[in-house]
Amino acid sequence: EKQLVESGGGLVQAGGSLRLSCAASGFTFDDYAIGWFRQAPGKEREGVSCFRSIDGNTYYADSVKGRFTISTDNAKNTVYLQINSLKLEDTAIYYCAATYGNSCATMRYGLPFDYYGQGTQVTVSS
């Protein structure tokens, strides 16, 4: 069974930093693009970052460029999202996801991924 389990969310002041983690089981990253999505209350789910380790294909949404960094530790089968300079509008549930055999163009074009985790809440306070 393929699973994704996020952790690392919490309450942070604006301007602060967080590192989200997503541990994958039941598959390895070799044939997958791994992404982070977020969904704020009353808003649609937004793809914020994606990475495919086999070729380094990477995507960041314009809203997070320069502040978010995605990385993977293939030995631990874990993907990370480093979030710096947090803004109030970053408040959302953050989900990691995986898509088999596709590039990060899947996120760029708003297409669904194959597997999603349960999410971790990030709340930014003023």
C-alpha positions as a Python dict, from the first residue, in 0.01 Angstrom:
ca = {
    (1, 'E'): (0, 0, 0),
    (2, 'K'): (135, 339, -98),
    (3, 'Q'): (124, 596, 180),
    (4, 'L'): (237, 952, 234),
    (5, 'V'): (252, 1093, 587),
    (6, 'E'): (318, 1461, 644),
    (7, 'S'): (457, 1621, 958),
    (8, 'G'): (612, 1945, 1073),
    (9, 'G'): (319, 2183, 1055),
    (10, 'G'): (233, 2421, 1334),
    (11, 'L'): (169, 2778, 1444),
    (12, 'V'): (439, 3022, 1339),
    (13, 'Q'): (468, 3399, 1339),
    (14, 'A'): (487, 3584, 1013),
    (15, 'G'): (845, 3601, 894),
    (16, 'G'): (933, 3270, 1055),
    (17, 'S'): (1027, 2937, 903),
    (18, 'L'): (905, 2579, 901),
    (19, 'R'): (1023, 2256, 749),
    (20, 'L'): (756, 2012, 646),
    (21, 'S'): (837, 1646, 601),
    (22, 'C'): (660, 1376, 407),
    (23, 'A'): (753, 1013, 460),
    (24, 'A'): (661, 778, 178),
    (25, 'S'): (606, 405, 207),
    (26, 'G'): (513, 137, -41),
    (27, 'F'): (709, 295, -324),
    (28, 'T'): (1033, 475, -399),
    (29, 'F'): (1080, 811, -565),
    (30, 'D'): (1259, 677, -871),
    (31, 'D'): (959, 677, -1102),
    (32, 'Y'): (757, 951, -935),
    (33, 'A'): (731, 1324, -925),
    (34, 'I'): (667, 1435, -567),
    (35, 'G'): (479, 1752, -494),
    (36, 'W'): (342, 1974, -220),
    (37, 'F'): (-6, 2120, -241),
    (38, 'R'): (-190, 2348, -4),
    (39, 'Q'): (-551, 2438, 55),
    (40, 'A'): (-662, 2740, 252),
    (41, 'P'): (-1016, 2771, 392),
    (42, 'G'): (-1259, 2861, 117),
    (43, 'K'): (-996, 2830, -155),
    (44, 'E'): (-908, 2572, -415),
    (45, 'R'): (-615, 2341, -370),
    (46, 'E'): (-296, 2496, -503),
    (47, 'G'): (15, 2315, -621),
    (48, 'V'): (312, 2496, -470),
    (49, 'S'): (618, 2284, -545),
    (50, 'C'): (723, 1965, -719),
    (51, 'F'): (1043, 1768, -768),
    (52, 'R'): (1138, 1464, -970),
    (53, 'S'): (1462, 1317, -844),
    (54, 'I'): (1545, 1114, -1153),
    (55, 'D'): (1628, 1426, -1352),
    (56, 'G'): (1595, 1716, -1106),
    (57, 'N'): (1282, 1850, -1277),
    (58, 'T'): (1151, 2116, -1036),
    (59, 'Y'): (851, 2347, -1018),
    (60, 'Y'): (753, 2630, -785),
    (61, 'A'): (435, 2832, -798),
    (62, 'D'): (498, 3203, -848),
    (63, 'S'): (348, 3274, -506),
    (64, 'V'): (625, 3081, -328),
    (65, 'K'): (932, 3127, -546),
    (66, 'G'): (1231, 3237, -345),
    (67, 'R'): (1072, 3136, -14),
    (68, 'F'): (997, 2764, -51),
    (69, 'T'): (1253, 2493, -121),
    (70, 'I'): (1170, 2132, -199),
    (71, 'S'): (1419, 1854, -142),
    (72, 'T'): (1427, 1478, -105),
    (73, 'D'): (1627, 1226, 93),
    (74, 'N'): (1593, 915, -118),
    (75, 'A'): (1764, 700, 143),
    (76, 'K'): (1489, 794, 390),
    (77, 'N'): (1217, 802, 124),
    (78, 'T'): (1126, 1144, 254),
    (79, 'V'): (1050, 1475, 84),
    (80, 'Y'): (1086, 1809, 258),
    (81, 'L'): (946, 2154, 206),
    (82, 'Q'): (1147, 2433, 365),
    (83, 'I'): (929, 2740, 406),
    (84, 'N'): (1095, 3071, 487),
    (85, 'S'): (963, 3425, 531),
    (86, 'L'): (618, 3293, 613),
    (87, 'K'): (325, 3516, 526),
    (88, 'L'): (-29, 3520, 661),
    (89, 'E'): (-149, 3395, 325),
    (90, 'D'): (61, 3080, 362),
    (91, 'T'): (-189, 2956, 621),
    (92, 'A'): (-332, 2632, 483),
    (93, 'I'): (-332, 2257, 509),
    (94, 'Y'): (-26, 2130, 325),
    (95, 'Y'): (-40, 1796, 147),
    (96, 'C'): (232, 1599, -18),
    (97, 'A'): (149, 1393, -323),
    (98, 'A'): (305, 1166, -581),
    (99, 'T'): (243, 1106, -948),
    (100, 'Y'): (377, 801, -1127),
    (101, 'G'): (568, 834, -1452),
    (102, 'N'): (499, 1204, -1494),
    (103, 'S'): (704, 1521, -1466),
    (104, 'C'): (629, 1830, -1263),
    (105, 'A'): (437, 1960, -1563),
    (106, 'T'): (154, 1768, -1401),
    (107, 'M'): (144, 2032, -1129),
    (108, 'R'): (221, 2320, -1363),
    (109, 'Y'): (-88, 2238, -1569),
    (110, 'G'): (-310, 2172, -1268),
    (111, 'L'): (-351, 1801, -1328),
    (112, 'P'): (-419, 1565, -1038),
    (113, 'F'): (-154, 1351, -872),
    (114, 'D'): (-204, 982, -803),
    (115, 'Y'): (-157, 970, -426),
    (116, 'Y'): (-205, 1227, -150),
    (117, 'G'): (-123, 1235, 217),
    (118, 'Q'): (-361, 1345, 492),
    (119, 'G'): (-208, 1687, 529),
    (120, 'T'): (-47, 1899, 799),
    (121, 'Q'): (-179, 2234, 917),
    (122, 'V'): (35, 2544, 886),
    (123, 'T'): (-97, 2855, 1059),
    (124, 'V'): (82, 3186, 1032),
    (125, 'S'): (3, 3452, 1291),
    (126, 'S'): (72, 3824, 1281),
}
